[in-house]
Amino acid sequence: RVRKRAFTSGLVVFARTESALRSMNSLFRTRKITRQYEALVCGHLEKDEGEIELPLMRDYEFPPYMRVSTEEHQRALIGLSAGDVGKKILESPKESLTRYVVEGREEVEGKEVTRVTLTSVSGRTHQLNVHC
């Protein structure tokens, strides 16, 4: 499992006034601000850009992580109660969409990697970690 926090840098935005805070919150809530991330993924991707559209669900084996939802994973939850695994684990899978653009294909320590810019369109918890 890869964690975004391992080697990340970023930008933190602060509001100096209540009015500015309300405006910023509105921009994020209405998705008028696009957050992009740069990542290295294993192997060389064939396409220069694309979309990853895979539903996400809570990972019942490794909570609180998320995983791609498959029929097999959904079947594993049949018959379980919230008391068995917790209420959040039994939530329905959530649709999620990530867009990527290849910035370059490289080698790191003798292994092929692709540098991509990622845009989380749906903004789900741990979406970029699961999709990449």
Coordinates of N, CA, C and O in Angstrom, one line a residue:
R1 N 0.8 -1.2 0.0 CA 0.0 0.0 0.0 C 0.9 1.2 0.0 O 1.8 1.3 0.8
V2 N 0.5 2.2 -0.8 CA 1.2 3.4 -0.9 C 0.5 4.5 -0.2 O -0.7 4.6 -0.3
R3 N 1.2 5.3 0.5 CA 0.5 6.4 1.2 C 1.0 7.7 0.5 O 2.1 7.9 0.3
K4 N 0.0 8.6 0.3 CA 0.3 9.9 -0.3 C 1.3 10.6 0.6 O 2.1 11.4 0.1
R5 N 1.2 10.4 1.9 CA 2.0 11.2 2.8 C 3.5 10.9 2.7 O 4.3 11.7 3.2
A6 N 3.8 9.8 2.2 CA 5.2 9.3 2.2 C 6.2 10.4 1.7 O 7.1 10.7 2.4
F7 N 6.0 10.9 0.5 CA 6.9 11.9 0.0 C 6.1 13.0 -0.7 O 6.1 13.1 -1.9
T8 N 5.3 13.7 0.1 CA 4.5 14.7 -0.5 C 4.8 16.1 -0.1 O 5.5 16.3 0.9
S9 N 4.4 17.0 -1.0 CA 4.5 18.4 -0.6 C 3.2 19.0 -1.1 O 2.5 18.4 -1.9
G10 N 2.9 20.2 -0.6 CA 1.7 20.7 -1.1 C 1.5 22.2 -0.6 O 2.5 22.8 -0.2
L11 N 0.3 22.7 -0.8 CA 0.0 24.0 -0.5 C -1.1 24.1 0.5 O -2.1 23.4 0.3
V12 N -1.0 24.9 1.5 CA -2.1 25.1 2.5 C -2.6 26.5 2.3 O -1.8 27.5 2.2
V13 N -3.9 26.7 2.2 CA -4.5 28.0 1.9 C -5.3 28.4 3.2 O -6.0 27.6 3.7
F14 N -5.0 29.6 3.7 CA -5.7 30.1 4.9 C -6.5 31.3 4.5 O -6.1 32.1 3.7
A15 N -7.6 31.4 5.2 CA -8.5 32.6 5.0 C -8.2 33.6 6.1 O -8.1 33.2 7.3
R16 N -8.0 34.9 5.8 CA -7.7 35.9 6.8 C -9.0 36.4 7.5 O -8.9 37.0 8.5
T17 N -10.1 36.3 6.8 CA -11.4 36.8 7.3 C -12.5 35.8 7.2 O -12.4 34.8 6.4
E18 N -13.6 36.0 8.0 CA -14.7 35.1 7.9 C -15.3 35.1 6.5 O -15.7 34.0 5.9
S19 N -15.4 36.3 5.9 CA -15.9 36.4 4.5 C -15.1 35.6 3.5 O -15.6 34.9 2.7
A20 N -13.8 35.7 3.6 CA -12.9 35.0 2.7 C -13.0 33.5 3.0 O -13.0 32.7 2.0
L21 N -13.2 33.0 4.2 CA -13.4 31.6 4.5 C -14.7 31.1 3.9 O -14.7 30.0 3.3
R22 N -15.8 31.8 4.0 CA -17.0 31.4 3.4 C -16.9 31.3 1.9 O -17.3 30.4 1.2
S23 N -16.2 32.3 1.3 CA -16.0 32.3 -0.2 C -15.1 31.1 -0.6 O -15.4 30.4 -1.6
M24 N -14.0 30.8 0.1 CA -13.2 29.6 -0.2 C -14.0 28.3 0.0 O -13.9 27.5 -0.9
N25 N -14.7 28.2 1.0 CA -15.5 27.0 1.3 C -16.5 26.8 0.1 O -16.7 25.7 -0.4
S26 N -17.1 27.8 -0.4 CA -18.0 27.7 -1.5 C -17.3 27.3 -2.7 O -17.9 26.4 -3.5
L27 N -16.2 27.8 -3.0 CA -15.4 27.4 -4.2 C -15.0 25.9 -4.2 O -15.1 25.2 -5.2
F28 N -14.6 25.4 -3.0 CA -14.3 24.0 -2.9 C -15.5 23.2 -3.0 O -15.6 22.1 -3.7
R29 N -16.6 23.6 -2.3 CA -17.8 22.8 -2.3 C -18.5 22.7 -3.7 O -19.0 21.6 -4.0
T30 N -18.4 23.7 -4.5 CA -19.0 23.7 -5.8 C -18.0 23.3 -6.9 O -18.3 23.3 -8.1
R31 N -16.8 22.8 -6.4 CA -15.7 22.3 -7.3 C -15.3 23.2 -8.4 O -14.9 22.9 -9.5
K32 N -15.2 24.5 -8.0 CA -14.7 25.5 -8.9 C -13.2 25.6 -8.8 O -12.5 26.2 -9.6
I33 N -12.6 25.0 -7.7 CA -11.2 24.9 -7.6 C -10.8 23.4 -7.9 O -11.4 22.5 -7.4
T34 N -9.9 23.3 -8.8 CA -9.4 21.9 -9.2 C -8.2 21.6 -8.4 O -7.2 22.4 -8.5
R35 N -8.2 20.5 -7.8 CA -6.9 20.1 -7.1 C -6.3 19.0 -8.0 O -6.9 18.0 -8.3
Q36 N -5.0 19.2 -8.2 CA -4.3 18.3 -9.1 C -3.1 17.7 -8.2 O -2.5 18.4 -7.4
Y37 N -2.7 16.5 -8.5 CA -1.6 15.8 -7.8 C -0.7 15.2 -8.8 O -1.1 14.8 -9.9
E38 N 0.6 15.2 -8.5 CA 1.6 14.5 -9.3 C 2.0 13.2 -8.6 O 2.2 13.2 -7.4
A39 N 2.1 12.2 -9.4 CA 2.4 10.9 -8.8 C 3.3 10.1 -9.8 O 3.3 10.3 -11.0
L40 N 4.1 9.2 -9.2 CA 4.8 8.2 -10.0 C 4.0 6.9 -9.9 O 3.8 6.4 -8.7
V41 N 3.7 6.2 -11.0 CA 3.1 4.9 -10.9 C 4.0 3.9 -11.6 O 4.8 4.2 -12.5
C42 N 3.9 2.7 -11.1 CA 4.8 1.6 -11.6 C 4.4 1.3 -13.1 O 3.3 1.2 -13.5
G43 N 5.5 1.0 -13.9 CA 5.3 0.7 -15.3 C 5.1 1.9 -16.1 O 5.0 3.0 -15.7
H44 N 5.2 1.7 -17.5 CA 4.9 2.7 -18.4 C 3.5 2.6 -18.9 O 3.1 1.6 -19.5
L45 N 2.7 3.6 -18.7 CA 1.3 3.7 -19.2 C 1.3 3.8 -20.7 O 2.1 4.6 -21.3
E46 N 0.5 3.1 -21.4 CA 0.4 3.2 -22.9 C -0.2 4.5 -23.4 O 0.3 5.1 -24.3
K47 N -1.3 4.9 -22.8 CA -2.1 6.1 -23.2 C -1.5 7.3 -22.5 O -1.1 7.2 -21.4
D48 N -1.5 8.4 -23.3 CA -1.0 9.7 -22.7 C -1.9 10.4 -21.8 O -1.6 11.3 -21.0
E49 N -3.2 10.0 -21.8 CA -4.2 10.5 -20.9 C -5.4 9.6 -20.9 O -5.5 8.7 -21.7
G50 N -6.2 9.7 -19.8 CA -7.3 8.8 -19.7 C -8.1 9.0 -18.4 O -7.8 10.0 -17.7
E51 N -9.0 8.2 -18.2 CA -9.9 8.2 -17.0 C -9.9 6.9 -16.4 O -9.9 5.8 -17.0
I52 N -9.9 6.9 -15.1 CA -10.1 5.7 -14.3 C -11.5 5.8 -13.6 O -11.6 6.7 -12.7
E53 N -12.4 5.0 -13.9 CA -13.7 5.0 -13.4 C -14.0 3.7 -12.7 O -14.5 2.7 -13.4
L54 N -13.7 3.6 -11.4 CA -14.0 2.3 -10.7 C -14.6 2.7 -9.4 O -14.2 3.6 -8.6
P55 N -15.7 2.0 -9.0 CA -16.4 2.2 -7.7 C -15.5 1.9 -6.5 O -14.8 0.9 -6.6
L56 N -15.7 2.6 -5.5 CA -14.9 2.4 -4.3 C -15.8 1.9 -3.1 O -17.0 2.3 -3.0
M57 N -15.2 1.1 -2.3 CA -15.9 0.6 -1.0 C -14.9 0.6 0.1 O -13.7 0.6 -0.1
R58 N -15.4 0.5 1.3 CA -14.5 0.4 2.5 C -13.8 -1.0 2.4 O -14.5 -2.0 2.0
D59 N -12.6 -1.1 2.8 CA -11.9 -2.3 2.8 C -12.1 -3.1 4.1 O -11.7 -2.6 5.1
Y60 N -12.9 -4.1 4.0 CA -13.3 -4.9 5.2 C -12.1 -5.6 5.8 O -12.2 -6.0 7.0
E61 N -11.1 -5.9 5.0 CA -9.9 -6.6 5.5 C -8.9 -5.6 6.2 O -8.2 -6.0 7.1
F62 N -8.9 -4.4 5.7 CA -7.9 -3.4 6.2 C -8.6 -2.1 6.4 O -8.3 -1.1 5.8
P63 N -9.6 -2.0 7.4 CA -10.2 -0.7 7.6 C -9.2 0.2 8.3 O -8.2 -0.3 8.9
P64 N -9.2 1.5 8.0 CA -10.2 2.3 7.4 C -9.9 2.6 5.9 O -10.5 3.5 5.3
Y65 N -9.1 1.7 5.3 CA -8.7 2.0 3.9 C -9.9 1.7 3.0 O -10.9 1.1 3.3
M66 N -9.8 2.2 1.7 CA -10.8 1.9 0.7 C -10.2 0.9 -0.3 O -9.0 0.8 -0.4
R67 N -11.0 0.3 -1.1 CA -10.6 -0.6 -2.2 C -11.6 -0.5 -3.4 O -12.7 0.1 -3.2
V68 N -11.2 -1.0 -4.5 CA -12.1 -1.0 -5.7 C -13.1 -2.0 -5.3 O -12.8 -3.1 -4.8
S69 N -14.4 -1.7 -5.6 CA -15.5 -2.6 -5.3 C -15.7 -3.6 -6.4 O -15.8 -3.2 -7.6
T70 N -15.7 -4.9 -6.1 CA -16.0 -5.9 -7.1 C -17.2 -6.7 -6.6 O -17.5 -6.7 -5.5
E71 N -17.7 -7.5 -7.5 CA -18.8 -8.4 -7.1 C -18.4 -9.4 -6.0 O -19.1 -9.7 -5.1
E72 N -17.1 -9.9 -6.2 CA -16.6 -10.8 -5.2 C -16.5 -10.1 -3.8 O -16.9 -10.7 -2.8
H73 N -16.1 -8.9 -3.7 CA -16.0 -8.2 -2.4 C -17.4 -7.9 -1.9 O -17.6 -8.0 -0.7
Q74 N -18.4 -7.6 -2.8 CA -19.7 -7.4 -2.3 C -20.3 -8.7 -1.8 O -21.0 -8.7 -0.8
R75 N -20.1 -9.8 -2.5 CA -20.6 -11.1 -2.0 C -20.0 -11.5 -0.6 O -20.7 -12.1 0.2
A76 N -18.8 -11.1 -0.4 CA -18.2 -11.4 0.9 C -18.9 -10.7 2.1 O -18.8 -11.2 3.2
L77 N -19.7 -9.7 1.8 CA -20.4 -8.9 2.9 C -21.8 -9.5 3.1 O -22.4 -9.1 4.1
I78 N -22.3 -10.3 2.2 CA -23.7 -10.8 2.4 C -23.8 -11.6 3.7 O -23.0 -12.4 4.0
G79 N -24.8 -11.2 4.4 CA -25.1 -11.9 5.7 C -24.4 -11.3 6.9 O -24.7 -11.7 8.0
L80 N -23.5 -10.4 6.7 CA -22.8 -9.7 7.8 C -23.7 -8.6 8.3 O -24.4 -7.9 7.6
S81 N -23.6 -8.3 9.6 CA -24.3 -7.2 10.2 C -23.3 -6.1 10.6 O -22.1 -6.3 10.6
A82 N -23.9 -5.0 10.9 CA -23.1 -3.8 11.3 C -22.3 -4.2 12.6 O -21.2 -3.7 12.8
G83 N -22.9 -5.0 13.4 CA -22.2 -5.5 14.6 C -21.0 -6.4 14.3 O -20.0 -6.4 15.0
D84 N -21.0 -7.1 13.2 CA -19.9 -7.9 12.8 C -18.7 -7.1 12.2 O -17.6 -7.4 12.6
V85 N -19.0 -6.1 11.4 CA -17.9 -5.4 10.7 C -18.0 -3.9 10.8 O -17.1 -3.3 10.4
G86 N -19.0 -3.4 11.4 CA -19.2 -1.9 11.5 C -20.1 -1.4 10.4 O -20.1 -1.9 9.3
K87 N -20.8 -0.3 10.7 CA -21.8 0.2 9.8 C -21.2 0.7 8.5 O -21.7 0.5 7.4
K88 N -20.0 1.4 8.6 CA -19.4 2.0 7.4 C -19.0 1.0 6.4 O -19.0 1.2 5.2
I89 N -18.6 -0.2 6.8 CA -18.1 -1.3 5.9 C -19.3 -1.7 5.0 O -19.1 -2.1 3.9
L90 N -20.5 -1.6 5.5 CA -21.7 -2.1 4.8 C -22.3 -1.1 3.9 O -23.3 -1.3 3.2
E91 N -21.7 0.1 3.8 CA -22.2 1.2 2.9 C -22.1 0.7 1.5 O -21.2 0.0 1.1
S92 N -23.0 1.2 0.6 CA -22.9 0.9 -0.8 C -21.7 1.4 -1.4 O -21.2 2.5 -1.0
P93 N -21.1 0.8 -2.5 CA -20.0 1.3 -3.2 C -20.3 2.7 -3.8 O -21.4 3.0 -4.1
K94 N -19.3 3.5 -3.9 CA -19.5 4.9 -4.4 C -18.7 5.0 -5.7 O -17.6 4.6 -5.9
E95 N -19.4 5.6 -6.7 CA -18.8 5.8 -8.0 C -17.7 6.8 -7.8 O -17.8 7.7 -7.0
S96 N -16.6 6.6 -8.6 CA -15.5 7.5 -8.5 C -14.8 7.6 -9.8 O -14.7 6.7 -10.6
L97 N -14.3 8.8 -10.1 CA -13.6 9.1 -11.4 C -12.4 9.9 -11.2 O -12.4 10.9 -10.5
T98 N -11.3 9.4 -11.7 CA -10.0 10.1 -11.7 C -9.5 10.3 -13.1 O -9.6 9.4 -13.9
R99 N -9.1 11.5 -13.4 CA -8.5 11.8 -14.8 C -7.0 11.8 -14.6 O -6.5 12.3 -13.6
Y100 N -6.2 11.3 -15.6 CA -4.8 11.4 -15.6 C -4.2 11.9 -16.9 O -4.8 11.7 -18.0
V101 N -3.1 12.5 -16.8 CA -2.3 13.0 -18.0 C -0.9 12.6 -17.7 O -0.3 12.8 -16.7
V102 N -0.3 11.9 -18.7 CA 1.1 11.4 -18.6 C 2.0 12.6 -18.8 O 1.9 13.3 -19.8
E103 N 2.9 12.9 -17.8 CA 3.9 14.0 -17.9 C 5.2 13.4 -18.4 O 6.0 14.2 -18.9
G104 N 5.5 12.1 -18.2 CA 6.8 11.6 -18.7 C 6.9 10.1 -18.3 O 6.2 9.6 -17.3
R105 N 7.7 9.4 -19.0 CA 8.0 8.0 -18.7 C 9.5 7.9 -18.3 O 10.3 8.4 -19.1
E106 N 9.8 7.3 -17.2 CA 11.1 7.4 -16.6 C 11.5 6.0 -16.1 O 10.8 5.1 -16.1
E107 N 12.8 6.0 -15.6 CA 13.2 4.8 -14.8 C 13.7 5.3 -13.5 O 14.4 6.4 -13.4
V108 N 13.4 4.6 -12.4 CA 13.8 5.0 -11.1 C 14.4 3.7 -10.5 O 13.7 2.7 -10.4
E109 N 15.7 3.7 -10.2 CA 16.4 2.6 -9.6 C 16.2 1.3 -10.5 O 15.9 0.2 -10.1
G110 N 16.3 1.5 -11.9 CA 16.2 0.4 -12.8 C 14.7 0.0 -13.1 O 14.6 -1.0 -13.8
K111 N 13.7 0.6 -12.5 CA 12.4 0.2 -12.8 C 11.6 1.3 -13.5 O 11.8 2.5 -13.3
E112 N 10.8 0.8 -14.5 CA 10.0 1.7 -15.3 C 8.9 2.4 -14.4 O 8.2 1.7 -13.7
V113 N 8.7 3.7 -14.5 CA 7.6 4.4 -13.9 C 7.1 5.4 -14.8 O 7.8 5.9 -15.8
T114 N 5.9 5.9 -14.6 CA 5.2 6.9 -15.4 C 4.9 8.1 -14.4 O 4.3 7.8 -13.4
R115 N 5.3 9.3 -14.8 CA 4.9 10.4 -14.0 C 3.6 11.0 -14.5 O 3.5 11.2 -15.7
V116 N 2.6 11.1 -13.7 CA 1.2 11.5 -14.1 C 0.7 12.6 -13.3 O 1.1 12.8 -12.1
T117 N -0.1 13.5 -13.9 CA -0.9 14.5 -13.1 C -2.3 13.9 -13.0 O -2.9 13.4 -13.9
L118 N -2.7 13.8 -11.7 CA -4.0 13.2 -11.4 C -5.0 14.3 -11.0 O -4.6 15.2 -10.3
T119 N -6.2 14.2 -11.4 CA -7.3 15.1 -11.0 C -8.4 14.2 -10.5 O -9.0 13.3 -11.2
S120 N -8.8 14.3 -9.2 CA -9.8 13.6 -8.6 C -11.1 14.3 -8.9 O -11.4 15.3 -8.3
V121 N -11.9 13.8 -9.8 CA -13.2 14.4 -10.2 C -14.2 14.3 -9.2 O -14.9 15.2 -8.8
S122 N -14.3 13.1 -8.6 CA -15.4 12.8 -7.6 C -15.0 13.1 -6.2 O -15.8 13.2 -5.3
G123 N -13.7 13.1 -5.9 CA -13.2 13.5 -4.6 C -13.5 12.5 -3.5 O -13.8 12.9 -2.3
R124 N -13.5 11.2 -3.7 CA -13.7 10.2 -2.7 C -12.5 10.1 -1.8 O -11.4 10.3 -2.2
T125 N -12.8 9.6 -0.6 CA -11.7 9.3 0.4 C -10.8 8.3 -0.2 O -11.2 7.2 -0.6
H126 N -9.5 8.5 -0.1 CA -8.4 7.6 -0.6 C -8.5 7.2 -2.1 O -7.9 6.3 -2.5
Q127 N -9.3 8.0 -2.8 CA -9.5 7.7 -4.2 C -8.3 7.5 -5.1 O -8.1 6.6 -5.8
L128 N -7.4 8.5 -5.0 CA -6.1 8.5 -5.8 C -5.3 7.3 -5.4 O -4.6 6.7 -6.2
N129 N -5.2 7.0 -4.1 CA -4.4 5.8 -3.6 C -4.9 4.5 -4.2 O -4.2 3.7 -4.7
V130 N -6.2 4.4 -4.3 CA -6.9 3.2 -4.8 C -6.7 3.1 -6.3 O -6.4 2.0 -6.8
H131 N -7.0 4.2 -7.0 CA -7.0 4.2 -8.4 C -5.6 4.0 -9.0 O -5.4 3.6 -10.1
C132 N -4.6 4.4 -8.2 CA -3.2 4.3 -8.7 C -2.4 3.3 -7.9 O -1.3 3.1 -8.1

